[in-house]
Amino acid sequence: MSMKKFPEGFLWGVATASYQIEGSPLADGAGMSIWHTFSHTPGNVKNGDTGDIACDHYNRWKEDIEIMKELGVKAYRFSISWPRILPEGTGRVNQKGIDFYSRIIDTLLEQGITPFVTIYHWDLPFELQLKGGWANREVADWFAEYSRVLFENFGDRVKHWITLNEPWVVAIVGHLYGVHAPGMKDIYVAFHVVHNLLRAHAKSVKIFREIVKDGKIGIVFNNGYFEPASEKEEDVRTAEFAHQFTNYPLFLNPIYKGDYPELVREFAREFLPKDYKKDMEEIQERINFVGINYYSGHMVKYDPKSPGGVSFVERDLPKTEMGWEVVPEGLYYILKGVKDEYNPEEIYVTENGAAYNDVVSEDGKVHDQNRIDYLKAHIGQAWKALQDGVPLRGYFVWSLLDNFEWAEGYSKRFGIVYVDYQTQKRIIKDSGHWYANVIKNNGLED
Ligand code: IFM
């Protein structure tokens, strides 16, 4: 039997995010986040679900780390809730919030699991939203202050940091589509938010360099693999626009090349801050790695009546429970593209995974062969990218646990561990056992 072997020291991980798993959002002096207020607003989240209980990880984190240990994972990517640390967003530090994450970090290290901390995975303090949130230019300083508190408290033990998770989703899904918190629909605000996210990211990196001398810092992007519906110039250009606007180029072009990508500049010139260029030097702060989240591919064609001229063409491909087309080779092209276009020092797949309609069988197990197939195909593409010289250092499954899938609530299960939301019982799915084997073998069996 042949093996797709990964390099020694390859970091096999699992990923989660604070609001999606923790529950107890207001415990121990935490302030409200925009996801607390958004999910408590009737009509925003499917079935009226909120993160009030979620996976009760706030109380069960020890058990969850034991599960990671059992799976043999080498790294755990999780996020810190800003309003647990700074209930008002700036100023007063909540020691109980620091203590909560400090215990998790210590326990991970005791178990030999490398912590990857995401500083912001969408739970902005509500107090800051009242001041305009990500649309206010001052947010870059607020984020820098919050980052400093984290580096000072955890930088001695955490050596891998991620400033932002999926800034495109923050800006566009939160401020243009209105589907995520804070639920706005304004294209001017959305592009001001894009720009402020980049400024905030860069300020955080700068402070990191002062405080955590021996650590690495990066940023994580959502990506879809866009293919044109035909070879017509207008369709090819539409696919390229969708790529530049939705994927890593929107942020990596400013970070590595000092301006937004060409087709974004053409489209969004009016929506961006008039004097945005004056910030570009500051935005080019050096990062250590790029994190790639990848789930799906899309076929697109030009349609002047669609927003941005982009119309999606549904294909007869297998789909996950999210309705997302399964296109494993897209992961290869995205990884290769990042390397060829920006040549970062290191790349991680920081999220990859699938939602399926899991059921607990009579034998008490969850037989999710569809998720195994999905993961296997995608890990195979990550391996292929490595063979082609992509500096891929690790791969994180989204997600360790079934959890709160934002506007979809608990209706979508992404975990390799099943969560019974009535009892909070965890069951390692077949995919979890399969992934444990991949980690043990440091590779895929063909
Ligand atoms: O659950 C999300 C995660 O928070 C960010 N990336 C995509 C996942 C699946 O939608």
Coordinates of C-alpha atoms and ligand atoms in Angstrom, one line a residue:
M1 CA 0.0 0.0 0.0
S2 CA 1.5 3.4 -1.0
M3 CA 1.4 6.4 1.3
K4 CA 1.2 10.1 0.8
K5 CA 3.7 11.0 3.5
F6 CA 3.9 14.5 4.9
P7 CA 7.1 16.1 6.1
E8 CA 8.3 15.4 9.6
G9 CA 6.9 17.9 12.1
F10 CA 3.9 18.6 9.9
L11 CA 1.3 20.1 12.2
W12 CA -2.0 18.2 12.1
G13 CA -4.6 20.2 14.0
V14 CA -8.2 21.0 14.7
A15 CA -9.9 24.4 14.8
T16 CA -12.7 26.1 16.7
A17 CA -13.8 29.6 17.6
S18 CA -14.9 31.2 20.9
Y19 CA -18.5 32.2 20.3
Q20 CA -19.2 29.0 18.3
I21 CA -18.3 26.6 21.2
E22 CA -17.9 28.3 24.5
G23 CA -21.3 29.1 25.8
S24 CA -21.7 31.2 29.0
P25 CA -21.0 34.4 27.0
L26 CA -21.6 36.7 30.0
A27 CA -19.9 34.6 32.7
D28 CA -17.2 35.9 35.0
G29 CA -17.6 39.6 34.1
A30 CA -17.5 39.2 30.3
G31 CA -19.1 42.0 28.2
M32 CA -21.6 41.3 25.5
S33 CA -20.3 40.7 22.0
I34 CA -22.0 41.7 18.7
W35 CA -22.8 38.0 18.2
H36 CA -24.6 37.9 21.5
T37 CA -26.8 40.9 20.6
F38 CA -27.2 39.8 17.0
S39 CA -28.2 36.2 17.8
H40 CA -30.6 37.5 20.5
T41 CA -32.3 39.7 17.9
P42 CA -35.3 37.7 16.6
G43 CA -35.0 36.6 13.0
N44 CA -31.3 36.7 12.6
V45 CA -30.3 33.1 13.3
K46 CA -32.1 29.9 12.1
N47 CA -34.4 28.5 14.8
G48 CA -33.6 31.5 17.1
D49 CA -30.4 29.7 18.1
T50 CA -27.9 31.6 20.2
G51 CA -24.4 30.9 21.6
D52 CA -25.7 31.0 25.2
I53 CA -24.9 27.3 25.8
A54 CA -23.2 26.2 22.5
C55 CA -20.9 23.2 23.4
D56 CA -20.5 24.4 27.0
H57 CA -16.8 24.4 26.3
Y58 CA -16.5 27.2 28.9
N59 CA -17.1 24.4 31.5
R60 CA -16.0 21.4 29.5
W61 CA -12.7 22.6 28.0
K62 CA -10.7 20.0 30.0
E63 CA -12.7 17.1 28.5
D64 CA -12.3 18.7 25.0
I65 CA -8.5 18.8 25.4
E66 CA -8.6 15.2 26.5
I67 CA -10.4 14.3 23.3
M68 CA -7.7 16.2 21.3
K69 CA -5.1 14.2 23.1
E70 CA -7.0 11.0 22.3
L71 CA -7.0 11.9 18.6
G72 CA -3.3 12.7 18.8
V73 CA -3.7 16.2 17.4
K74 CA -0.5 18.2 17.3
A75 CA -2.0 21.7 17.3
Y76 CA -5.2 23.4 18.3
R77 CA -6.4 26.6 16.7
F78 CA -8.9 28.5 18.9
S79 CA -9.9 32.1 19.3
I80 CA -10.1 34.4 22.2
S81 CA -13.3 36.3 23.0
W82 CA -12.4 40.0 23.1
P83 CA -15.2 41.0 25.5
R84 CA -14.1 38.3 28.0
I85 CA -10.7 40.1 28.2
L86 CA -11.9 43.7 27.8
P87 CA -15.6 43.9 28.7
E88 CA -15.8 47.4 27.3
G89 CA -13.5 46.7 24.4
T90 CA -10.7 48.9 25.7
G91 CA -9.5 49.9 29.2
R92 CA -10.4 47.6 32.1
V93 CA -8.9 44.1 31.8
N94 CA -11.0 41.3 33.2
Q95 CA -8.6 39.0 35.0
K96 CA -11.1 36.1 35.0
G97 CA -11.1 36.2 31.2
I98 CA -7.3 36.0 31.1
D99 CA -7.4 33.1 33.6
F100 CA -9.8 31.1 31.5
Y101 CA -7.6 31.2 28.4
S102 CA -4.4 30.8 30.5
R103 CA -5.6 27.5 31.9
I104 CA -6.5 26.2 28.4
I105 CA -3.0 27.2 27.1
D106 CA -1.2 25.6 30.0
T107 CA -3.2 22.4 29.7
L108 CA -2.6 22.2 25.9
L109 CA 1.2 22.7 26.5
E110 CA 1.2 20.0 29.2
Q111 CA -0.4 17.7 26.7
G112 CA 2.1 18.5 24.0
I113 CA -0.4 20.3 21.8
T114 CA 0.7 23.5 20.1
P115 CA -1.7 26.4 20.6
F116 CA -2.6 28.6 17.6
V117 CA -4.5 31.6 18.9
T118 CA -6.8 33.6 16.7
I119 CA -7.1 37.1 18.2
Y120 CA -10.4 37.9 16.4
H121 CA -13.0 35.4 15.2
W122 CA -15.9 37.8 15.0
D123 CA -17.1 38.5 18.6
L124 CA -16.4 42.2 18.7
P125 CA -17.3 43.9 22.1
F126 CA -20.8 45.4 21.7
E127 CA -19.6 48.5 23.5
L128 CA -17.3 49.1 20.5
Q129 CA -20.1 48.5 18.0
L130 CA -21.9 51.4 19.7
K131 CA -19.0 53.5 18.7
G132 CA -19.2 52.4 15.1
G133 CA -17.3 49.1 15.4
W134 CA -15.1 48.1 12.5
A135 CA -16.4 51.2 10.5
N136 CA -14.7 53.6 12.9
R137 CA -11.1 54.3 12.0
E138 CA -10.2 54.2 15.7
V139 CA -10.9 50.4 15.7
A140 CA -7.3 49.9 14.6
D141 CA -6.1 51.3 17.9
W142 CA -8.7 49.4 19.9
F143 CA -7.6 46.2 18.3
A144 CA -3.9 47.1 18.9
E145 CA -4.7 47.6 22.6
Y146 CA -6.5 44.3 22.9
S147 CA -3.7 42.5 21.0
R148 CA -1.1 44.0 23.4
V149 CA -3.0 42.6 26.4
L150 CA -3.0 39.1 24.8
F151 CA 0.7 39.2 23.8
E152 CA 1.7 40.4 27.3
N153 CA -0.4 37.7 29.0
F154 CA 0.1 34.8 26.7
G155 CA 3.1 35.6 24.5
D156 CA 5.4 33.7 26.8
R157 CA 3.6 30.5 26.0
V158 CA 1.8 31.0 22.7
K159 CA 4.2 31.3 19.8
H160 CA 1.7 31.1 16.9
W161 CA -0.8 33.9 16.5
I162 CA -3.4 34.8 13.9
T163 CA -4.6 38.4 13.9
L164 CA -7.9 38.0 12.0
N165 CA -10.1 35.2 10.9
E166 CA -11.6 35.7 7.4
P167 CA -11.7 39.5 7.3
W168 CA -13.7 39.3 4.0
V169 CA -16.6 37.7 5.9
V170 CA -16.4 40.3 8.7
A171 CA -16.5 43.1 6.2
I172 CA -18.8 41.7 3.5
V173 CA -21.1 39.2 5.2
G174 CA -21.4 41.5 8.2
H175 CA -21.6 44.9 6.5
L176 CA -22.8 44.3 2.9
Y177 CA -24.9 41.2 2.9
G178 CA -26.2 41.8 6.5
V179 CA -26.2 38.1 7.2
H180 CA -23.7 38.2 10.1
A181 CA -23.3 40.6 13.0
P182 CA -23.6 43.6 12.9
G183 CA -26.1 43.0 10.1
M184 CA -25.5 46.1 7.9
K185 CA -26.1 46.4 4.2
D186 CA -23.9 49.3 2.9
I187 CA -21.2 48.8 0.3
Y188 CA -19.4 52.0 1.4
V189 CA -19.3 50.9 5.0
A190 CA -18.2 47.4 3.9
F191 CA -15.1 48.7 2.1
H192 CA -14.2 51.1 4.9
V193 CA -14.3 48.0 7.1
V194 CA -12.0 46.0 4.7
H195 CA -9.5 48.9 5.0
N196 CA -9.8 49.2 8.8
L197 CA -9.4 45.5 9.2
L198 CA -6.1 45.7 7.4
R199 CA -5.0 48.7 9.4
A200 CA -5.9 46.9 12.7
H201 CA -4.1 43.7 11.5
A202 CA -0.9 45.7 10.8
K203 CA -0.9 47.5 14.1
S204 CA -1.3 44.2 15.9
V205 CA 1.7 42.7 14.0
K206 CA 3.8 45.7 14.9
I207 CA 3.1 45.3 18.6
F208 CA 3.7 41.6 18.4
R209 CA 7.2 42.2 17.1
E210 CA 8.0 44.4 20.2
I211 CA 6.6 41.9 22.7
V212 CA 6.9 38.3 21.4
K213 CA 10.3 38.1 19.9
D214 CA 10.4 34.4 19.2
G215 CA 6.9 33.9 17.8
K216 CA 5.2 33.8 14.5
I217 CA 2.1 35.8 13.4
G218 CA -0.1 35.5 10.4
I219 CA -3.7 36.1 9.1
V220 CA -6.4 33.8 7.8
F221 CA -8.6 34.1 4.7
N222 CA -11.7 32.4 3.4
N223 CA -11.3 31.2 -0.2
G224 CA -13.4 29.6 -2.9
Y225 CA -12.1 28.2 -6.1
F226 CA -13.7 30.3 -8.9
E227 CA -14.0 28.8 -12.4
P228 CA -15.4 30.7 -15.4
A229 CA -18.5 29.1 -17.0
S230 CA -16.9 29.6 -20.5
E231 CA -13.8 30.8 -22.2
K232 CA -15.5 34.1 -23.1
E233 CA -13.4 37.0 -22.0
E234 CA -16.2 38.4 -19.8
D235 CA -16.6 35.1 -17.9
V236 CA -12.9 34.7 -17.4
R237 CA -12.7 38.2 -16.1
T238 CA -15.7 37.7 -13.8
A239 CA -14.0 34.6 -12.3
E240 CA -10.8 36.6 -11.8
F241 CA -12.7 39.5 -10.2
A242 CA -14.5 37.0 -7.9
H243 CA -11.1 35.6 -6.9
Q244 CA -9.5 39.0 -6.3
F245 CA -12.4 40.3 -4.3
T246 CA -13.4 37.3 -2.3
N247 CA -10.1 35.4 -1.8
Y248 CA -6.7 36.1 -0.3
P249 CA -5.7 38.8 -2.9
L250 CA -8.0 41.4 -1.4
F251 CA -5.8 41.5 1.7
L252 CA -2.5 40.0 0.6
N253 CA -2.1 42.4 -2.3
P254 CA -2.1 45.4 0.2
I255 CA 0.1 43.5 2.6
Y256 CA 2.7 42.3 0.1
K257 CA 2.3 44.8 -2.8
G258 CA 0.9 48.0 -1.2
D259 CA -2.4 48.3 -3.0
Y260 CA -5.7 46.5 -3.6
P261 CA -5.8 44.1 -6.5
E262 CA -6.4 45.7 -9.9
L263 CA -10.0 44.5 -10.5
V264 CA -11.0 45.4 -6.9
R265 CA -9.5 48.9 -7.4
E266 CA -11.7 49.3 -10.5
F267 CA -14.8 48.1 -8.8
A268 CA -14.4 49.6 -5.3
R269 CA -12.5 52.9 -5.9
E270 CA -15.6 54.9 -4.9
F271 CA -16.4 52.8 -1.9
L272 CA -13.0 52.8 -0.3
P273 CA -11.8 55.7 1.9
K274 CA -10.8 58.5 -0.5
D275 CA -7.2 58.7 0.9
Y276 CA -6.7 55.0 1.6
K277 CA -3.3 54.9 -0.1
K278 CA -1.7 56.8 2.8
D279 CA -2.2 53.8 5.0
M280 CA -0.6 51.3 2.6
E281 CA 3.0 51.6 3.9
E282 CA 1.8 50.8 7.5
I283 CA -0.3 47.9 6.2
Q284 CA 2.8 46.2 4.6
E285 CA 4.1 45.1 8.0
R286 CA 5.9 41.7 7.5
I287 CA 3.9 38.6 8.5
N288 CA 5.3 35.1 9.0
F289 CA 2.6 32.9 7.5
V290 CA -0.7 32.9 5.6
G291 CA -3.6 30.8 6.7
I292 CA -5.9 29.4 4.1
N293 CA -9.5 28.3 4.8
Y294 CA -11.0 26.3 2.0
Y295 CA -14.3 24.5 1.6
S296 CA -15.7 24.8 -1.9
G297 CA -15.6 25.8 -5.5
H298 CA -17.9 27.9 -7.7
M299 CA -18.6 28.3 -11.3
V300 CA -19.4 31.9 -12.3
K301 CA -20.4 33.9 -15.4
Y302 CA -20.9 37.5 -16.2
D303 CA -24.3 38.9 -15.8
P304 CA -24.6 42.7 -15.7
K305 CA -27.8 42.4 -13.6
S306 CA -26.1 40.5 -10.7
P307 CA -24.2 42.3 -8.0
G308 CA -20.7 43.0 -9.2
G309 CA -21.6 41.3 -12.4
V310 CA -21.0 37.9 -10.8
S311 CA -23.6 35.2 -11.4
F312 CA -23.2 31.7 -9.9
V313 CA -23.8 28.7 -12.1
E314 CA -24.9 25.6 -10.2
R315 CA -23.0 22.4 -11.2
D316 CA -24.0 18.8 -10.9
L317 CA -21.4 18.1 -8.3
P318 CA -21.6 16.5 -4.8
K319 CA -22.6 19.1 -2.2
T320 CA -22.2 19.3 1.5
E321 CA -25.1 20.0 3.9
M322 CA -24.3 23.8 3.5
G323 CA -25.1 23.3 -0.2
W324 CA -21.4 23.9 -1.0
E325 CA -20.0 22.1 -4.1
V326 CA -17.2 19.7 -3.3
V327 CA -14.2 20.7 -5.4
P328 CA -11.0 19.3 -3.7
E329 CA -8.6 20.3 -6.5
G330 CA -9.6 23.9 -5.7
L331 CA -7.5 23.6 -2.5
Y332 CA -4.4 22.8 -4.6
Y333 CA -5.0 25.8 -6.9
I334 CA -5.5 28.2 -4.0
L335 CA -2.4 27.0 -2.1
K336 CA -0.3 27.2 -5.3
G337 CA -1.7 30.6 -6.1
V338 CA -0.8 32.0 -2.7
K339 CA 2.8 30.8 -3.2
D340 CA 3.1 31.9 -6.8
E341 CA 1.5 35.3 -6.3
Y342 CA 3.0 36.4 -2.9
N343 CA 5.5 33.8 -1.9
P344 CA 5.0 33.9 1.9
E345 CA 7.5 32.3 4.3
E346 CA 4.9 29.7 5.4
I347 CA 1.4 28.6 4.6
Y348 CA -1.1 26.7 6.8
V349 CA -4.5 25.3 5.8
T350 CA -6.2 26.8 8.9
E351 CA -9.7 25.4 8.1
N352 CA -11.0 22.6 5.9
G353 CA -14.0 20.4 6.6
A354 CA -17.6 19.7 5.8
A355 CA -21.1 19.8 7.3
Y356 CA -23.2 16.7 6.9
N357 CA -26.4 15.5 8.3
D358 CA -24.9 13.2 10.9
V359 CA -26.9 10.8 12.9
V360 CA -26.0 8.6 15.9
S361 CA -26.5 5.0 14.8
E362 CA -28.0 2.2 17.0
D363 CA -24.4 1.2 17.8
G364 CA -24.0 4.6 19.4
K365 CA -21.5 5.7 16.7
V366 CA -21.6 8.3 14.0
H367 CA -20.7 6.7 10.6
D368 CA -19.8 9.8 8.5
Q369 CA -18.1 8.2 5.5
N370 CA -19.0 11.3 3.5
R371 CA -16.8 13.5 5.7
I372 CA -14.0 11.0 5.6
D373 CA -14.2 11.1 1.7
Y374 CA -14.2 14.8 1.8
L375 CA -11.2 15.1 4.1
K376 CA -9.3 12.5 2.3
A377 CA -9.7 14.2 -1.0
H378 CA -8.7 17.6 0.3
I379 CA -5.7 16.3 2.3
G380 CA -4.6 14.6 -0.9
Q381 CA -4.6 18.0 -2.6
A382 CA -2.6 19.6 0.2
W383 CA -0.1 16.8 -0.3
K384 CA 0.0 17.6 -4.0
A385 CA 0.7 21.2 -3.2
L386 CA 3.6 20.2 -1.0
Q387 CA 5.1 18.2 -3.8
D388 CA 5.0 21.3 -6.0
G389 CA 7.0 23.3 -3.5
V390 CA 4.2 25.1 -1.5
P391 CA 5.7 25.8 2.0
L392 CA 2.7 24.1 3.8
R393 CA 3.5 23.6 7.5
G394 CA 0.2 22.3 8.8
Y395 CA -3.5 21.4 8.3
F396 CA -6.4 22.1 10.6
V397 CA -9.8 20.4 10.3
W398 CA -12.8 22.5 10.9
S399 CA -14.0 21.6 13.3
L400 CA -13.1 19.7 16.5
L401 CA -16.7 19.8 17.6
D402 CA -20.1 20.3 16.1
N403 CA -20.9 23.9 17.0
F404 CA -22.8 27.2 16.4
E405 CA -22.7 27.7 12.7
W406 CA -23.4 31.5 12.8
A407 CA -26.6 32.4 11.0
E408 CA -27.3 28.7 10.5
G409 CA -27.3 28.1 14.3
Y410 CA -26.9 24.4 15.3
S411 CA -28.5 23.1 12.1
K412 CA -25.2 22.4 10.5
R413 CA -22.6 19.9 12.0
F414 CA -19.0 20.4 11.0
G415 CA -17.4 18.4 13.8
I416 CA -15.2 15.3 13.7
V417 CA -16.7 14.9 17.2
Y418 CA -20.5 14.8 17.5
V419 CA -22.1 17.0 20.2
D420 CA -25.5 16.0 21.6
Y421 CA -26.8 19.4 22.5
Q422 CA -29.3 18.0 25.0
T423 CA -26.8 16.2 27.1
Q424 CA -23.5 17.8 25.9
K425 CA -22.2 14.3 25.4
R426 CA -19.4 14.1 22.9
I427 CA -19.0 11.1 20.5
I428 CA -15.9 10.8 18.3
K429 CA -17.3 10.3 14.7
D430 CA -15.8 7.8 12.3
S431 CA -14.0 10.8 10.7
G432 CA -12.4 11.6 14.0
H433 CA -11.0 8.1 14.3
W434 CA -9.9 8.2 10.6
Y435 CA -8.2 11.6 11.2
A436 CA -6.4 10.2 14.3
N437 CA -5.0 7.5 12.0
V438 CA -3.8 10.1 9.4
I439 CA -2.0 11.9 12.2
K440 CA -0.5 8.7 13.5
N441 CA 0.8 7.8 10.1
N442 CA 1.7 11.3 9.2
G443 CA 0.0 10.8 5.9
L444 CA -2.7 9.3 3.8
E445 CA -3.0 5.7 2.8
D446 CA -3.9 5.4 -0.9
Ligands
IFM1 O1 -17.8 28.0 11.0 C1 -17.1 28.7 10.1 C2 -15.9 29.4 10.7 O2 -16.3 30.2 11.8 C3 -15.2 30.3 9.7 N1 -14.9 29.6 8.5 C4 -16.0 28.8 7.9 C5 -16.6 27.9 8.9 C6 -17.8 27.1 8.3 O3 -18.7 27.9 7.7

